[in-house]
Coordinates of C-alpha atoms in Angstrom, one line a residue:
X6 CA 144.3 46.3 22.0
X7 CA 147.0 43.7 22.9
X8 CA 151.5 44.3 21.4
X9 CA 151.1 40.8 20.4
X10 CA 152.2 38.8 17.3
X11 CA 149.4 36.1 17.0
X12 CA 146.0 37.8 16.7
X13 CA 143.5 40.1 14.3
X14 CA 145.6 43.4 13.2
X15 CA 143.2 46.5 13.8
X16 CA 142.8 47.6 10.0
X17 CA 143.4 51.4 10.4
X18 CA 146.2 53.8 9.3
X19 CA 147.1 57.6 10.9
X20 CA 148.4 60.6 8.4
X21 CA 151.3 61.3 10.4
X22 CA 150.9 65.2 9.6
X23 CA 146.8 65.9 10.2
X24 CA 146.3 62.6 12.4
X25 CA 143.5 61.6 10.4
X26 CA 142.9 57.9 10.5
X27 CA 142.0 55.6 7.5
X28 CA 140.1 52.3 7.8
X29 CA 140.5 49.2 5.6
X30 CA 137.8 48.4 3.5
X31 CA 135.1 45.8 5.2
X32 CA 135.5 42.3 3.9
X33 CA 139.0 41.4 4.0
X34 CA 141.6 40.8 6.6
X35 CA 144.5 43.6 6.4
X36 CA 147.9 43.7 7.6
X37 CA 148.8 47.2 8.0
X38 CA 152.1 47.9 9.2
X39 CA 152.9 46.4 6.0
X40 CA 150.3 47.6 3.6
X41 CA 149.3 50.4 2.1
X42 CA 145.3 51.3 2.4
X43 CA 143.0 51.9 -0.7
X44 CA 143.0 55.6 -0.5
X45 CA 145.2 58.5 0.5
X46 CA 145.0 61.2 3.2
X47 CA 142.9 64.2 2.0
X48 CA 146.5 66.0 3.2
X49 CA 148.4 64.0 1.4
X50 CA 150.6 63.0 4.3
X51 CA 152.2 59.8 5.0
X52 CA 150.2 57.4 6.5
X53 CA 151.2 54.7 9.4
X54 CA 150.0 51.2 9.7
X55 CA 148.3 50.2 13.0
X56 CA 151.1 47.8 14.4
X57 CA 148.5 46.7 17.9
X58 CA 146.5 43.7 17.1
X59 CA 142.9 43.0 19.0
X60 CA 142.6 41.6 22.2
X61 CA 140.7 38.2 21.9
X62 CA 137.4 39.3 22.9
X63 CA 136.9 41.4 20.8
X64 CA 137.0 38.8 17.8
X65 CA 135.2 36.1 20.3
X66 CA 132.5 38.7 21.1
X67 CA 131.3 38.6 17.4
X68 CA 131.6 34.8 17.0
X69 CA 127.7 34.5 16.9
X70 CA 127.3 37.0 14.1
X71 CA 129.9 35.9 11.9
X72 CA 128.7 32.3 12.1
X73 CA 125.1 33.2 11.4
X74 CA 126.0 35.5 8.2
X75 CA 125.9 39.4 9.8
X76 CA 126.4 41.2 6.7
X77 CA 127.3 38.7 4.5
X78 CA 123.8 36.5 4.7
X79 CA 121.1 38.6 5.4
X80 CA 118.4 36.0 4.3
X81 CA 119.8 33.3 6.6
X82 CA 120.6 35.8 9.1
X83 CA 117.2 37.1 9.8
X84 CA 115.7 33.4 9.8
X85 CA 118.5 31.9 12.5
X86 CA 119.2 35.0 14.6
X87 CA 119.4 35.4 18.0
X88 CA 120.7 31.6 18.9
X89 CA 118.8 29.7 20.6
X90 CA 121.6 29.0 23.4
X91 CA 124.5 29.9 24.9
X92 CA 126.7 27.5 26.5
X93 CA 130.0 28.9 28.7
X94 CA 131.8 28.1 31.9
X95 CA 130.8 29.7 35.1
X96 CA 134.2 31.9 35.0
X97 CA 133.7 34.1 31.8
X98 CA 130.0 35.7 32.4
X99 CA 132.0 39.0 32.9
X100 CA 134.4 38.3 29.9
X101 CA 132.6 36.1 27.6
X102 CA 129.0 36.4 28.2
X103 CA 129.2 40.3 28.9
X104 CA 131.4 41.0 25.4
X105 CA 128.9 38.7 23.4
X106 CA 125.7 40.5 24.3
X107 CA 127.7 43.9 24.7
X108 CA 129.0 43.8 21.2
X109 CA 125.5 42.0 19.4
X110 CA 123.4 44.7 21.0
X111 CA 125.8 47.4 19.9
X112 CA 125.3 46.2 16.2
X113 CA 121.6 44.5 16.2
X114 CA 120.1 46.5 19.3
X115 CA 119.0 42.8 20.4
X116 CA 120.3 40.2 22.7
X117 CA 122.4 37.5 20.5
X118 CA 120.9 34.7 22.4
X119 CA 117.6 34.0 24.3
X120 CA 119.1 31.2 27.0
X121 CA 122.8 31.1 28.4
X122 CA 123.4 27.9 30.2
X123 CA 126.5 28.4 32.4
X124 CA 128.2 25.3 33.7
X125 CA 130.4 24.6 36.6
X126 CA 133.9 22.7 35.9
X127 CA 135.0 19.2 36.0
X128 CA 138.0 18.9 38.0
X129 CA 140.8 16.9 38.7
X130 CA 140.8 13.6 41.3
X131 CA 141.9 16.0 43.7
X132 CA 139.1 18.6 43.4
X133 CA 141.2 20.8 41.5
X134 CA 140.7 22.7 38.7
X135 CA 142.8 21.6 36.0
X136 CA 145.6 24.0 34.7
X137 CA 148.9 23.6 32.9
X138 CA 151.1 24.9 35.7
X139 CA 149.7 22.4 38.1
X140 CA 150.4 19.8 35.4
X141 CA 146.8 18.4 36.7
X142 CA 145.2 18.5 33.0
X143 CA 143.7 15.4 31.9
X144 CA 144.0 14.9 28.3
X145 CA 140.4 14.4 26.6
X146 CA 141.8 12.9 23.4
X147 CA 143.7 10.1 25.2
X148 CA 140.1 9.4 27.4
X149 CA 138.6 9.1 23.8
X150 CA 141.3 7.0 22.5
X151 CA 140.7 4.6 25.3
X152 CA 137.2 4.6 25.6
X153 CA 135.4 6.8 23.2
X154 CA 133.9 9.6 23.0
X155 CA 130.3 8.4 23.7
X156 CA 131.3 6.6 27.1
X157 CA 133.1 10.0 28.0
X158 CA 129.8 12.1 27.0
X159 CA 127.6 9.5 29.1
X160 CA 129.7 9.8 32.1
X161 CA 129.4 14.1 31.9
X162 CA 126.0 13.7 32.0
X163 CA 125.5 10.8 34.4
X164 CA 128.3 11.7 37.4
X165 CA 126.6 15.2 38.6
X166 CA 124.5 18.2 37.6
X167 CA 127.4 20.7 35.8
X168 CA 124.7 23.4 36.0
X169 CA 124.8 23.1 39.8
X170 CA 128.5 21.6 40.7
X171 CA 131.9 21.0 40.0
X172 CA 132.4 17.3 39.7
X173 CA 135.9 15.2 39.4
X174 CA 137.2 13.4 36.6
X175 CA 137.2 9.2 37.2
X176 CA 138.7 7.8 34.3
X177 CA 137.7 4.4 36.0
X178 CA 133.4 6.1 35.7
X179 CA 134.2 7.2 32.3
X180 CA 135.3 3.1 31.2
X181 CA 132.2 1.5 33.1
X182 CA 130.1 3.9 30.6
X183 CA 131.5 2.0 28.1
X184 CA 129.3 -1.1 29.7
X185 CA 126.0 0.7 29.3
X186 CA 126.9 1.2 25.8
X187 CA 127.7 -2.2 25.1
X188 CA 124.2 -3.2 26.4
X189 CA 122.2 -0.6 24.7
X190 CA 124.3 -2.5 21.4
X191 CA 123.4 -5.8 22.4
X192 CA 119.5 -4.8 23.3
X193 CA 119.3 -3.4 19.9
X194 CA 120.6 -6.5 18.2
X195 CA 118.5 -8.9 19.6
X196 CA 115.4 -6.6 19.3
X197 CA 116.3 -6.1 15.5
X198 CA 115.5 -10.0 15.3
X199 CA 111.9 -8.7 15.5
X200 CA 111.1 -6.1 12.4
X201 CA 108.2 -4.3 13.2
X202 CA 104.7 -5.7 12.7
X203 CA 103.1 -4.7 9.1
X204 CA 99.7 -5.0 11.6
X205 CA 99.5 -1.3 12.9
X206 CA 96.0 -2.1 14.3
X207 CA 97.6 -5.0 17.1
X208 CA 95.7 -5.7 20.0
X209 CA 98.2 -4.7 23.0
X210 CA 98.4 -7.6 25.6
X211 CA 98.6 -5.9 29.3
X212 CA 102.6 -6.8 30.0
X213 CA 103.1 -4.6 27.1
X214 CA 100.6 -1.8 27.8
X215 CA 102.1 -1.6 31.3
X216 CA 105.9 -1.0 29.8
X217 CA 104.8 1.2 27.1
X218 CA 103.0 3.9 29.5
X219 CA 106.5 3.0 31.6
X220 CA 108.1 4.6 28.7
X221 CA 106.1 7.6 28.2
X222 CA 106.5 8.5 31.7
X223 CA 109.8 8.7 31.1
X224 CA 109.1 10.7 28.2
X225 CA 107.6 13.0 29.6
X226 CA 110.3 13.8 32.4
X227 CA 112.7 13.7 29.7
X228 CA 111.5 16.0 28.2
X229 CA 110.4 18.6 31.6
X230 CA 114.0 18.2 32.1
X231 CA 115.5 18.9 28.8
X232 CA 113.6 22.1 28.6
X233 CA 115.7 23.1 31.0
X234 CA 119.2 22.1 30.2
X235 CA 119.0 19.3 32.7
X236 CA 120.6 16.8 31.3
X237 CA 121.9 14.8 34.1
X238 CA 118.2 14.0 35.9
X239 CA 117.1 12.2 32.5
X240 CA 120.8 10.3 31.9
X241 CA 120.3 8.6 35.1
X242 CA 116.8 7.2 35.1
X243 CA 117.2 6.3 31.3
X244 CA 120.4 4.6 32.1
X245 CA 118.3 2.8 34.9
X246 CA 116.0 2.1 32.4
X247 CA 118.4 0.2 30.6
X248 CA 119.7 -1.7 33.0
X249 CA 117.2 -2.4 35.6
X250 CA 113.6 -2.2 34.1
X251 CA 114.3 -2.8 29.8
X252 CA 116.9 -5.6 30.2
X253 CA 116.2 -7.0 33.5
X254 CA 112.7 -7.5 33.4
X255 CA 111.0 -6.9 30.2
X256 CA 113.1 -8.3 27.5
X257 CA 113.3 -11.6 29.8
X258 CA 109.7 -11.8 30.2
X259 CA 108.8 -11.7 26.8
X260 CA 111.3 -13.8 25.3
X261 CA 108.9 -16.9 25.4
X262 CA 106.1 -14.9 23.7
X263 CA 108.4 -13.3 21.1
X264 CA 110.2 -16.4 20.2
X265 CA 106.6 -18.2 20.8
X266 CA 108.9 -21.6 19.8
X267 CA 106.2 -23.8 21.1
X268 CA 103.3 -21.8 20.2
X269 CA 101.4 -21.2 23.3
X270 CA 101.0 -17.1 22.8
X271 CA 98.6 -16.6 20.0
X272 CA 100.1 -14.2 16.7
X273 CA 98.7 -11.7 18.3
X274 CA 100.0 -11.7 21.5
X275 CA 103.7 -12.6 19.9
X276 CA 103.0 -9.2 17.4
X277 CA 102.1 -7.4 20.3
X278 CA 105.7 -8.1 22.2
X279 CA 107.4 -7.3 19.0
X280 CA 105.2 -4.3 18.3
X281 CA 106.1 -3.2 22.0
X282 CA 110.2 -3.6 21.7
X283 CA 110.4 -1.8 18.8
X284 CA 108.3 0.8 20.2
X285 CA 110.5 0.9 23.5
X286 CA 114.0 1.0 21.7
X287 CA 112.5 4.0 19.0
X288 CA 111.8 6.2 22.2
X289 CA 114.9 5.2 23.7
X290 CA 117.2 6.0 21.1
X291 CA 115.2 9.1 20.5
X292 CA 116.1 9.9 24.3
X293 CA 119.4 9.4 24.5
X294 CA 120.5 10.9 21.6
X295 CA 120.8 13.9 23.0
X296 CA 123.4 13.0 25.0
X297 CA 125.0 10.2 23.0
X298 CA 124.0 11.0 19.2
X299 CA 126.6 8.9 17.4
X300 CA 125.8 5.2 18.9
X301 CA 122.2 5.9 18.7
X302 CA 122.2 7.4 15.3
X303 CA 123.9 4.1 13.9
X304 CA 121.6 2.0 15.6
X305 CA 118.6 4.1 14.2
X306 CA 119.9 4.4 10.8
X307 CA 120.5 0.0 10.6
X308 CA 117.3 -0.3 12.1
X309 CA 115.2 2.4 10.2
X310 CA 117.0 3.5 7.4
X311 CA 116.4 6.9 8.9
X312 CA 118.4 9.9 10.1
X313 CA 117.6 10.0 13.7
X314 CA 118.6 13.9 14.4
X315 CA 115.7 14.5 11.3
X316 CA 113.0 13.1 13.9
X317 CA 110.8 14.6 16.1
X318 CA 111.0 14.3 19.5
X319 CA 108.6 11.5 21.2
X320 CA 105.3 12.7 23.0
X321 CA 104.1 11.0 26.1
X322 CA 101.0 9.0 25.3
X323 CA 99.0 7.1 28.1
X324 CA 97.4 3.7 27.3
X325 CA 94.5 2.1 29.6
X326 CA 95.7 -1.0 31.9
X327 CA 95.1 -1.7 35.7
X328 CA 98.2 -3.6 36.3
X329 CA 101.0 -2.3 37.9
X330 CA 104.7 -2.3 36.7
X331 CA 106.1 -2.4 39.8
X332 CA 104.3 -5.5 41.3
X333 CA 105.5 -7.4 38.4
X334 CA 109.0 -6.3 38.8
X335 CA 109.0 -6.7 42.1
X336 CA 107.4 -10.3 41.4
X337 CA 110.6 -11.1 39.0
X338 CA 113.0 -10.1 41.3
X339 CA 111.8 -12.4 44.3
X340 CA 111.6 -15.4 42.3
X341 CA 115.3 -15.0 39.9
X342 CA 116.4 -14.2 43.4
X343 CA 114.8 -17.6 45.3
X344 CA 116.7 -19.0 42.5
X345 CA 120.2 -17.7 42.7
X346 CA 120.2 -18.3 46.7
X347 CA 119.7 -21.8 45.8
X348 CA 121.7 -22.3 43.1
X349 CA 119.4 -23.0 41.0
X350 CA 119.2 -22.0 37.2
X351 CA 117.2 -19.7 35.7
X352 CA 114.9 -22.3 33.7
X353 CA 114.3 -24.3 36.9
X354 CA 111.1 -25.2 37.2
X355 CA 108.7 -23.4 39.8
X356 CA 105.9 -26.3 41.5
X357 CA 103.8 -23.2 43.3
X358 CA 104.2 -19.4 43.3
X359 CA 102.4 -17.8 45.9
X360 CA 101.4 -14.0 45.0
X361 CA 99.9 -11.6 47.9
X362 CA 96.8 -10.6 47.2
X363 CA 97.6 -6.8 47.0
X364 CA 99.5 -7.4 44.1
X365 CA 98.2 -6.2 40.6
X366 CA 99.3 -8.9 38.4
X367 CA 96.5 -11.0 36.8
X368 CA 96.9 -9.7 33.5
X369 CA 100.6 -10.4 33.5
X370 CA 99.9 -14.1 34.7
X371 CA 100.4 -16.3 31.4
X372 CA 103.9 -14.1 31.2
X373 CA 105.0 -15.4 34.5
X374 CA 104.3 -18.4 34.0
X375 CA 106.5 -18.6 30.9
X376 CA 108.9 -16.8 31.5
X377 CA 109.7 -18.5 35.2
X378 CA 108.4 -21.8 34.1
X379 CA 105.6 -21.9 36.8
X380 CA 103.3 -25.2 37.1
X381 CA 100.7 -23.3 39.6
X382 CA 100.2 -20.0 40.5
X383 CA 98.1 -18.9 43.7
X384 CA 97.6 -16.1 45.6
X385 CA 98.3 -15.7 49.4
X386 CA 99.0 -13.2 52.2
X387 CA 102.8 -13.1 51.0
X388 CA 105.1 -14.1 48.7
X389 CA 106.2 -18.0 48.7
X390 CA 108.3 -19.8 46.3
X391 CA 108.7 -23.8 46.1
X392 CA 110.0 -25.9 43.9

């Protein structure tokens, strides 16, 4: 019990001649130093109000129970009890933590929660952790006001593993987030160009087969990682994703055979590139939005008319191709690069490309070619660009 003005009162009176104390009756909140209980002393003597209010815990120790109906929802109760996770700060286990599971198993003889996932802090630029008498605090409504709160939620998950580590606050980090949203944005706009084929039996072209099982890889350790509360492992490589492997290399490589202005892919090679970015921006929304669920919830809901947070999380599925994503990246990268060194534009035409033999990349040939605008391609010890 705390003398304190602001908190619960402790509903109980004392008979000031036998001692004998009355409680309030469950299911309202009393005041009793000034009111009177619903019955008398058996004595008949006067009766005291209770003028010590609760000490925090005790209330916050019950939060769980009250929120899931104890007593008051019994049906609901029984189907959502115990949580499924705790979340807390790694400086209330023997407070918090030790109250909550204290006080459930006192009144359900069972643990209130089956995982606790305890985080470290984020602290200030300094390394400090943030407190009013330092004046250190950094004001999360003002970051949201500036940047939003989906940058600020991407950057906790991207900047370290809170499970493991305290990590500092970079308002600077938090505002480059804003970036990757922008681009996830601006992939789902052009993509949306592109409705999904009607076709659901399309014949898979290998470019696409090769990003697709790209993408259920990183399903896959998505969802390994998620299991576990790691959230940071699968922000980075989907942020990656983004950036270095959806962006950078597929969406420009396909462009020709999606837009298929002057008709050299065949419809079903042009369905199959639609087919396959639709396919790649359903998993990556689905993804994400864990960890940024109001940007990928309005994309989902324009693009599908659906309520994201209502579908199921994606499974891994493998599909058959002997080409290898990496060659082809690697492939893109030498020749935008050749490119750029020479100042060249992007559309310039390539004469030759020389591929090494090692590389995997017949089936992504008639891609290249468009994409790069390549006259001849052959294949050597190493790479060799000429224009």
């Amino acid at each position: 019990s705390r003398r304190r003005y602001y908190a619960t009162p402790i509903p109980l009176w004392r008979c000031q001649k036998c001692h004998e104390v009355i409680l309030g009756k469950k299911g309202r909140y009393w005041q009793p130093w000034k009111e009177k209980p619903q019955k008398r002393c058996k004595c008949g003597g006067t009766l005291k109000g209770e003028e010590r209010v609760f000490d925090t815990w005790f209330d916050s120790s019950i939060s769980p129970l009250y929120i899931l109906g104890y007593s008051k929802n019994e049906k609901f109760f029984k189907k959502a009890f115990p949580c499924t996770l705790r979340p807390q700060g790694k400086e209330i286990i023997r407070t918090w933590l030790y109250y909550t599971l204290l006080r459930g198993y006192q009144l359900t003889r069972k643990a209130t929660f089956k995982d606790v996932w305890i985080n470290y802090h984020i602290v200030d630029v300094h390394g400090k952790k943030m407190s009013k008498s330092l004046g250190n605090v950094i004001n999360p409504q003002e970051i949201i006001s500036k940047h939003g709160s989906e940058s600020l939620r991407l950057w906790a998950a991207i900047e370290g593993n809170l499970a493991k580590q305290d990590f500092r606050c970079s308002e600077d980090k938090i505002a480059s987030e804003f970036k990757t949203l922008i681009k996830l944005w601006n992939i789902a706009k052009f993509i949306s160009q592109f409705p999904e084929p009607k076709n659901k039996k399309i014949k898979l072209t290998e470019t696409d087969k090769a990003f697709i099982n790209y993408v259920n890889e990183l399903t896959a350790f998505t969802e390994r990682h998620y299991e576990k509360y790691d959230f940071h492992s699968p922000a980075l490589r989907l942020r990656s994703f983004i950036w270095e492997t959806f962006a950078s290399h597929y969406l420009e490589v396909v462009k020709p055979r999606v837009y298929n202005t002057e008709n050299k892919f065949s419809t079903q090679e042009q369905e199959s590139a639609i087919y396959t970015l639709n396919y790649c921006l359903d998993h990556l929304l689905l993804l994400l939005h864990p960890i940024i669920p109001l940007i990928t919830y309005k994309i989902y809901k324009d693009l599908r008319r659906k309520e994201i947070h209502l579908e199921r999380f994606p499974k891994a599925e493998k599909v058959k191709t002997k080409s290898k994503l990496a060659d082809l990246i690697e492939l893109n990268s030498e020749i935008w690069k050749a490119k750029k060194d020479k100042g060249l534009s992007l559309k310039t035409q390539v004469k030759r490309l020389h591929i090494p033999k090692k590389f995997s990349v017949k089936e992504f040939e008639k891609d290249l070619r468009e994409a790069h605008n390549i006259l001849e391609i052959k294949y050597a010890d190493k790479i060799k660009i000429e224009f």
